[in-house]
XYZ file of C-alpha atoms in Angstrom:
523
model
C 62.389 -19.686 21.065
C 58.627 -20.269 22.105
C 57.776 -16.776 22.307
C 57.691 -15.804 18.750
C 55.068 -18.477 17.691
C 52.899 -17.296 20.640
C 53.342 -13.512 19.426
C 52.473 -14.490 15.706
C 49.218 -16.603 17.113
C 48.056 -13.699 19.046
C 48.571 -11.233 16.235
C 46.498 -13.574 13.864
C 43.717 -13.834 16.464
C 43.594 -10.134 16.903
C 43.555 -9.617 13.221
C 40.722 -12.210 12.951
C 38.860 -10.588 15.722
C 39.086 -7.059 14.041
C 38.149 -8.320 10.688
C 35.168 -10.186 12.080
C 33.624 -7.178 13.914
C 32.173 -5.354 11.068
C 30.490 -8.671 9.800
C 29.054 -9.181 13.309
C 27.373 -5.564 13.426
C 26.363 -5.860 9.891
C 24.280 -8.943 10.819
C 21.596 -6.790 12.598
C 19.719 -4.302 10.626
C 17.354 -1.624 12.200
C 14.939 0.053 9.925
C 12.487 2.949 10.800
C 9.053 2.444 9.303
C 6.914 5.571 8.777
C 3.316 4.202 9.255
C 1.435 3.052 12.337
C 0.941 -0.718 12.756
C -2.565 -1.508 13.892
C -2.215 -5.444 13.763
C 0.096 -8.127 13.140
C -2.897 -10.299 11.805
C -2.208 -10.566 7.909
C -5.900 -10.741 7.216
C -7.334 -7.958 9.366
C -6.726 -4.647 7.526
C -5.338 -4.137 4.419
C -2.899 -1.260 5.034
C 0.531 -0.792 3.964
C 2.131 -0.327 7.221
C 0.498 -3.740 8.605
C 1.481 -5.359 5.254
C 5.116 -4.186 5.486
C 5.802 -6.031 8.571
C 3.433 -9.148 7.902
C 5.458 -9.794 4.674
C 8.604 -10.337 6.609
C 6.988 -13.236 8.480
C 4.474 -14.495 5.850
C 4.195 -14.969 1.856
C 1.850 -15.196 -0.686
C 1.234 -17.451 -3.625
C 2.298 -15.004 -6.219
C 4.804 -12.410 -5.594
C 5.900 -9.013 -7.300
C 9.297 -7.753 -8.150
C 10.384 -4.142 -7.530
C 8.771 -2.858 -10.598
C 5.267 -4.534 -9.472
C 5.470 -7.184 -12.004
C 4.133 -10.549 -10.976
C 6.514 -13.305 -10.212
C 6.376 -16.712 -8.611
C 6.031 -16.827 -4.821
C 5.034 -19.755 -2.859
C 3.437 -20.826 -6.298
C 5.958 -21.908 -8.696
C 3.510 -21.513 -11.550
C -0.247 -20.961 -12.269
C -2.601 -21.159 -15.267
C -6.185 -20.961 -16.333
C -7.717 -24.310 -17.015
C -10.842 -22.703 -18.354
C -12.655 -19.308 -17.863
C -13.569 -20.395 -14.306
C -10.934 -22.414 -13.078
C -7.294 -21.657 -12.123
C -4.438 -24.238 -10.964
C -1.376 -23.180 -8.879
C 1.495 -25.451 -8.611
C 3.106 -25.097 -5.063
C 6.753 -25.071 -4.032
C 7.856 -28.232 -2.349
C 10.073 -28.279 0.579
C 8.865 -25.056 2.075
C 8.892 -24.991 5.798
C 6.956 -23.217 8.216
C 8.796 -21.439 11.190
C 7.793 -24.315 13.434
C 9.200 -26.845 10.990
C 6.011 -28.185 9.633
C 5.638 -28.526 5.881
C 3.756 -25.896 3.802
C 0.983 -27.619 1.733
C -2.084 -26.749 -0.447
C -4.283 -27.274 2.716
C -2.645 -24.107 4.265
C -3.218 -22.195 1.177
C -6.969 -23.370 1.141
C -7.308 -22.148 4.603
C -5.585 -18.743 4.103
C -7.930 -17.924 1.164
C -10.891 -18.701 3.204
C -9.918 -16.950 6.479
C -10.282 -12.997 5.399
C -14.230 -13.911 5.012
C -14.244 -15.389 8.442
C -12.932 -12.364 10.656
C -15.620 -10.620 12.298
C -15.148 -6.939 12.942
C -12.639 -6.436 10.279
C -12.199 -2.822 9.071
C -12.144 -4.236 5.606
C -9.911 -4.665 2.729
C -8.946 -8.307 2.298
C -12.336 -9.754 1.590
C -12.611 -8.031 -1.669
C -9.605 -10.021 -2.926
C -11.306 -13.555 -2.525
C -14.841 -12.351 -3.247
C -14.472 -13.984 -6.664
C -13.579 -17.192 -5.202
C -16.276 -20.062 -5.386
C -14.158 -22.820 -3.879
C -10.496 -23.690 -3.312
C -9.314 -27.422 -3.337
C -6.273 -29.339 -2.433
C -6.098 -31.404 -5.562
C -2.923 -32.968 -3.976
C -0.270 -31.628 -1.259
C 1.357 -29.205 -3.568
C -1.527 -28.528 -6.340
C -4.305 -25.892 -5.699
C -7.277 -25.527 -7.909
C -9.434 -22.449 -7.309
C -12.818 -22.110 -8.976
C -14.232 -18.577 -9.451
C -17.926 -17.540 -9.577
C -17.490 -15.805 -12.809
C -14.540 -15.501 -15.317
C -11.948 -13.628 -13.464
C -8.534 -12.679 -14.901
C -7.246 -10.867 -12.008
C -7.067 -13.726 -9.678
C -3.226 -13.989 -9.669
C -2.979 -10.313 -8.560
C -5.660 -10.820 -6.089
C -4.126 -13.941 -4.672
C -0.771 -11.868 -4.219
C -2.616 -9.927 -1.353
C -3.775 -13.148 0.679
C -0.801 -14.002 2.787
C -0.534 -17.713 3.563
C -0.617 -18.822 7.470
C -0.158 -21.951 9.032
C -3.465 -23.765 9.181
C -2.436 -25.466 12.490
C -1.324 -22.159 14.087
C -4.115 -19.882 13.012
C -7.103 -22.176 12.980
C -8.609 -20.873 16.087
C -6.668 -17.622 16.250
C -7.828 -14.061 16.357
C -5.769 -10.902 15.976
C -4.969 -10.860 19.550
C -2.724 -14.155 18.712
C -1.063 -12.788 16.092
C 0.124 -9.677 18.246
C 1.181 -12.193 20.988
C 3.120 -14.132 18.512
C 1.397 -17.273 19.162
C -0.069 -17.451 15.713
C 2.817 -15.531 13.880
C 3.833 -18.866 12.116
C 4.761 -18.133 8.452
C 7.181 -19.295 5.763
C 8.824 -16.175 5.329
C 12.491 -15.072 5.549
C 12.131 -13.958 9.218
C 10.243 -15.316 12.160
C 8.625 -13.485 15.128
C 10.692 -12.710 18.164
C 8.737 -9.905 19.995
C 6.342 -7.187 19.384
C 5.838 -3.977 21.249
C 2.814 -2.162 20.104
C 3.594 1.378 18.749
C 7.183 0.635 18.732
C 8.774 -2.287 17.216
C 8.751 -5.791 15.964
C 11.955 -7.904 16.344
C 12.623 -10.686 14.055
C 15.166 -13.610 13.746
C 16.388 -15.158 10.246
C 14.558 -18.171 9.445
C 17.250 -20.312 8.375
C 14.943 -22.997 6.497
C 13.645 -20.350 4.104
C 13.416 -21.655 0.661
C 14.846 -18.267 -0.810
C 18.161 -16.709 -1.047
C 19.476 -16.292 2.682
C 19.099 -12.745 3.897
C 22.225 -10.927 4.920
C 20.820 -10.259 8.378
C 20.586 -12.566 11.261
C 18.165 -10.134 13.223
C 15.890 -7.290 12.240
C 14.237 -4.658 14.165
C 11.332 -2.810 12.332
C 10.944 0.307 14.329
C 7.511 2.418 14.167
C 8.496 6.070 13.887
C 5.703 8.057 12.373
C 7.088 11.468 13.015
C 9.128 12.579 10.131
C 11.850 14.530 12.216
C 12.297 11.604 14.664
C 12.862 9.247 12.133
C 15.472 11.311 10.233
C 17.348 11.976 13.584
C 17.266 8.326 14.446
C 19.043 7.709 11.226
C 21.483 10.598 11.596
C 22.282 9.598 15.044
C 23.179 5.837 14.120
C 20.096 4.503 16.045
C 18.755 3.369 12.757
C 20.369 1.924 9.804
C 17.708 2.722 7.059
C 14.337 4.572 7.142
C 11.504 4.687 4.467
C 9.525 7.925 3.322
C 12.223 10.282 3.658
C 10.733 13.735 4.512
C 11.247 16.043 1.494
C 12.687 18.835 3.965
C 15.413 16.399 5.017
C 16.635 15.007 1.719
C 19.272 17.816 1.160
C 20.889 17.419 4.550
C 20.972 13.570 4.360
C 22.479 13.806 0.795
C 25.372 15.981 2.159
C 26.329 13.338 4.634
C 28.833 10.943 3.137
C 27.970 8.224 5.667
C 24.370 8.037 4.017
C 22.708 7.467 0.710
C 19.303 8.017 -0.631
C 17.203 6.400 -3.466
C 14.093 7.324 -5.105
C 11.462 5.747 -7.583
C 7.983 6.905 -8.663
C 5.334 5.255 -6.449
C 2.295 3.284 -7.748
C 0.590 5.394 -5.257
C -2.036 7.931 -6.404
C -2.959 10.677 -3.971
C -6.510 11.785 -4.333
C -9.646 13.338 -3.095
C -12.981 11.458 -2.576
C -16.134 13.677 -2.828
C -19.433 12.572 -1.056
C -21.615 11.897 -4.045
C -24.483 10.157 -2.372
C -26.003 12.153 0.446
C -28.266 15.233 0.085
C -26.504 16.951 2.717
C -22.956 15.682 3.378
C -21.250 16.385 6.871
C -19.359 19.548 6.909
C -20.953 21.062 3.677
C -23.090 24.264 3.938
C -23.711 27.318 2.039
C -21.392 30.357 2.094
C -23.665 31.574 4.872
C -23.294 28.563 6.913
C -26.961 27.481 6.204
C -27.680 24.056 4.890
C -27.796 23.616 0.925
C -30.905 22.198 -0.769
C -28.518 19.841 -2.554
C -25.270 18.245 -2.607
C -22.768 20.038 -4.829
C -20.547 17.364 -5.430
C -23.148 15.498 -7.538
C -22.673 18.217 -10.192
C -19.840 17.528 -12.510
C -19.322 21.200 -12.850
C -18.546 21.680 -9.215
C -16.192 18.770 -9.446
C -14.210 20.228 -12.481
C -14.095 23.524 -10.650
C -12.529 21.940 -7.606
C -9.934 20.162 -9.832
C -9.088 23.195 -11.672
C -8.664 25.206 -8.439
C -6.012 22.839 -7.446
C -2.348 23.970 -8.464
C -0.925 20.517 -8.951
C 2.589 21.843 -10.255
C 2.735 24.219 -6.954
C 2.173 21.337 -4.892
C 4.621 18.938 -6.504
C 7.247 21.773 -6.632
C 6.794 23.549 -3.458
C 4.950 21.297 -0.943
C 6.400 17.934 -2.233
C 9.703 19.703 -3.047
C 9.802 17.581 -6.345
C 8.733 14.288 -4.881
C 5.643 13.980 -6.930
C 4.201 13.789 -10.542
C 0.999 15.483 -11.242
C -1.922 12.945 -11.571
C -4.764 12.565 -14.188
C -5.199 8.600 -13.889
C -6.223 6.487 -11.185
C -2.810 4.657 -11.265
C 0.662 5.977 -11.976
C 2.779 5.681 -15.248
C 3.504 2.335 -16.144
C 0.886 0.495 -14.039
C -1.411 -1.794 -16.002
C -4.376 0.520 -17.606
C -2.607 3.898 -17.222
C -3.671 6.075 -20.006
C -0.807 8.577 -20.920
C -3.299 10.608 -23.150
C -4.849 11.836 -19.982
C -3.337 15.188 -18.830
C -3.714 16.647 -15.228
C -6.143 19.494 -15.011
C -4.399 22.896 -15.558
C -4.476 25.324 -12.770
C -7.315 27.709 -13.775
C -9.085 29.652 -10.444
C -11.024 32.033 -12.941
C -12.571 29.056 -14.712
C -13.321 27.387 -11.551
C -15.279 30.502 -10.501
C -17.183 30.543 -13.746
C -18.090 26.940 -13.274
C -19.168 27.393 -9.651
C -21.338 30.214 -10.724
C -22.963 28.215 -13.670
C -23.620 25.416 -11.133
C -25.517 27.732 -8.847
C -22.848 28.805 -6.394
C -21.520 32.204 -7.390
C -20.726 32.839 -3.613
C -19.451 29.323 -3.176
C -20.090 27.284 -0.104
C -18.274 25.785 2.755
C -16.550 22.227 3.254
C -14.353 20.209 5.788
C -11.454 18.599 4.237
C -10.388 15.633 6.212
C -7.279 13.500 6.014
C -4.354 11.809 7.671
C -1.450 13.722 9.145
C 0.960 10.935 9.543
C 0.509 8.439 6.486
C 1.604 9.896 3.074
C 4.436 12.274 2.215
C 3.776 15.847 3.636
C 0.040 14.942 3.888
C -1.137 17.412 6.314
C 0.739 20.177 4.183
C -0.921 19.127 1.354
C -4.368 19.445 3.097
C -3.731 22.851 4.010
C -2.582 23.941 0.629
C -5.669 22.379 -1.012
C -7.683 24.222 1.480
C -6.004 27.492 0.663
C -6.484 27.196 -3.148
C -10.076 26.175 -2.742
C -10.776 28.947 -0.524
C -9.589 31.420 -3.219
C -12.143 30.343 -5.601
C -15.016 30.426 -3.126
C -15.031 27.062 -1.572
C -14.242 27.988 1.980
C -12.211 25.008 3.387
C -11.577 24.051 6.993
C -9.031 21.290 7.555
C -9.457 18.507 10.086
C -6.212 16.107 10.129
C -5.606 13.405 12.380
C -3.476 10.324 12.721
C -4.344 7.818 10.145
C -6.205 5.216 12.514
C -8.339 8.211 13.970
C -9.173 9.392 10.442
C -10.189 5.823 9.259
C -12.446 5.482 12.388
C -14.156 8.714 11.104
C -14.587 7.361 7.736
C -16.047 4.173 8.844
C -18.597 6.227 10.683
C -19.376 8.049 7.449
C -18.272 11.436 9.133
C -16.654 12.911 6.124
C -17.717 14.563 2.874
C -14.235 15.324 1.216
C -11.321 13.206 2.237
C -7.786 12.627 1.112
C -6.501 9.081 0.515
C -3.292 7.369 -1.039
C -3.901 4.266 -3.167
C -1.547 1.912 -5.007
C -2.709 -1.040 -7.135
C -1.249 -3.503 -9.762
C -3.702 -2.376 -12.288
C -6.387 0.135 -13.143
C -9.262 -2.088 -13.206
C -8.396 -3.337 -9.617
C -8.018 0.382 -8.404
C -11.329 0.992 -10.028
C -12.663 -1.977 -8.114
C -11.667 -0.673 -4.738
C -12.162 3.064 -5.177
C -14.798 3.796 -7.708
C -17.079 0.755 -8.651
C -20.452 1.029 -7.147
C -20.400 -0.797 -3.627
C -21.325 -4.324 -3.912
C -20.341 -6.386 -0.681
C -21.018 -9.752 -2.607
C -18.459 -9.139 -5.311
C -16.106 -6.920 -3.215
C -16.657 -3.809 -4.989
C -16.321 -0.179 -3.825
C -14.685 -1.027 -0.347
C -12.904 2.024 -0.602
C -15.416 3.971 -2.492
C -16.022 6.549 0.254
C -17.758 8.965 -1.891
C -20.202 6.335 -3.132
C -19.783 7.439 -6.727
C -21.795 5.289 -9.175
C -21.629 4.962 -12.789
C -22.958 1.742 -14.638
C -20.993 2.206 -17.641
C -17.718 2.429 -15.473
C -18.669 -0.676 -13.665
C -19.383 -2.520 -16.874
C -16.168 -1.934 -18.599
C -14.494 -2.628 -15.206
C -16.218 -6.089 -14.991
C -15.234 -7.017 -18.365
C -11.801 -6.132 -17.871
C -11.588 -8.304 -14.605
C -13.308 -10.993 -16.340
C -10.924 -11.513 -19.184
C -8.023 -13.739 -19.050
C -6.543 -12.189 -22.376
C -4.172 -9.527 -20.903
C -4.296 -7.424 -24.024
C -8.047 -7.274 -24.173
C -7.912 -6.677 -20.396
C -5.638 -3.775 -20.500
C -7.608 -2.050 -23.271
C -11.000 -2.379 -21.130
C -9.338 -1.332 -17.982
C -7.857 1.782 -19.683
C -11.074 2.766 -21.164
C -12.812 2.438 -17.785
C -10.215 4.295 -16.123
C -10.589 7.278 -18.777
C -14.273 7.327 -18.347
C -14.086 7.515 -14.519
C -11.300 10.300 -14.711
C -13.375 12.369 -17.178
C -16.183 12.083 -15.000
C -14.057 12.951 -11.845
C -15.154 9.986 -9.973
C -12.617 11.046 -7.538
C -10.068 14.112 -8.027
C -6.462 12.668 -8.711
C -3.607 14.955 -7.184
C -0.516 13.387 -7.704
C 1.720 10.210 -7.772
C 4.180 9.999 -5.075
C 7.816 9.799 -5.467
C 9.063 7.726 -2.654
C 12.566 7.780 -0.905
C 14.675 5.684 1.245
C 17.917 6.714 3.132
C 20.372 4.518 4.482
C 24.040 3.838 5.621
C 26.293 4.295 2.510
C 27.505 0.748 3.049
C 24.054 -0.714 2.333
C 22.241 -1.232 -0.979
C 18.438 -1.483 -1.901
C 16.466 -1.494 -5.001
C 13.479 0.976 -4.647
C 10.329 -0.531 -5.003
C 7.310 1.042 -7.021
C 4.845 -0.457 -4.265
C 6.736 1.340 -1.519
C 7.193 -1.812 0.560
C 10.326 -1.841 2.778
C 11.769 -5.383 3.162
C 14.934 -6.204 5.395
C 15.673 -9.231 3.122
C 16.159 -7.006 0.127
C 18.817 -4.872 1.749
C 22.174 -6.056 1.151
C 25.653 -4.954 2.397
C 27.732 -3.005 -0.526
């Protein structure tokens, strides 16, 4: 008489265990990231791989949605009180990972910190150069005074992650890498970091946002495309970013996996040295030094642009994962000018322009760039080299991992360099990539070619200074158009970015290319 209830209880218990098993495994998410992480310090270097991992732990006052539109973050609202004053109302009840309360004092400290870091490779300081002062009016009201009228402050502040003043006051990059200073308000808290391999995180149960689906997250750094794909196919990883174009077909054939895509905000471009009489790696066709820098001549820049077959790069090298570019920002981004069209492939026209500029025999250059940062970056470099060589610009490629490549750039050891850049707006992209270098204002931090055009700078400054978004976009588009017609840089294409994951996962593709564990959900 007593056996039947026992059997029923055991059966129910077994059913519960079996039912719970998928949920338990789903509570951990393993993501393969494509870029090298150089530091966990959220204010050291403004590189996408660093920010991808940092934004799991830290948050900013303003946030962006998957279409890169500004939305509230740690600030619930903001407004311009006058042309020089902005006020941010901060969320109440937000807790840091150590249990302490987030206040305006943490925001004040975080806005000041990027300017205090010695030996920073660059990047974040430009986002706070316009700030004259930041004041905590009360525990949840921040008031920011700017040095000049500045309408782009909400976008800039999005790039400054908020750290705990208590934890980070005397901290350096090594303290973030060790975890001591990794105290944020974000959806995940730091567990362990193994440089060059992985970051392990645990859910922050007191996070103010929607509770993430995953109790634990492992962010694996796997720069090699074949290794990243293999780890997904083997089940070692649950999702990967920047799916190699060559692997998309095989992944799409696998019923256990799915892929998603969107056009990225990132523009792949070439910087040309336009400030030195004899740039490194540039010489005559005979190998002898040239009397002048050929890139200072617009005809030469046009010739090089005309020699690049963008459609072939898009269809063959990128296998459709790109859109030919004529703008500094991709379609849909603030200040994009749809009237600008990518230069048509015209090798004969390129040769004529080179001869007209005084280089009938062409010249030699070294093309430098990364081989592990952007989609098919080394193949792009090699293809451009072949195309330029066909019109007389004999091109040698020097590709290296991103960290080593940036080291060369900082030493000013490159004359023609490949870079990818994403931005909220054309005026912000111009400020970093094309504006005449001005450390005081944070202009030209990534203007590797030192292009200088006072008219572009004036229009850009007017755009950035306007709090009227309609007027600002008109000015930004005008500045963008002027710079692109002058070929301040040579735009190549806008990336189409892809993610691949287990079929029982869902993720909304982001135009800013970020991969966030807390945005993945079970289907």
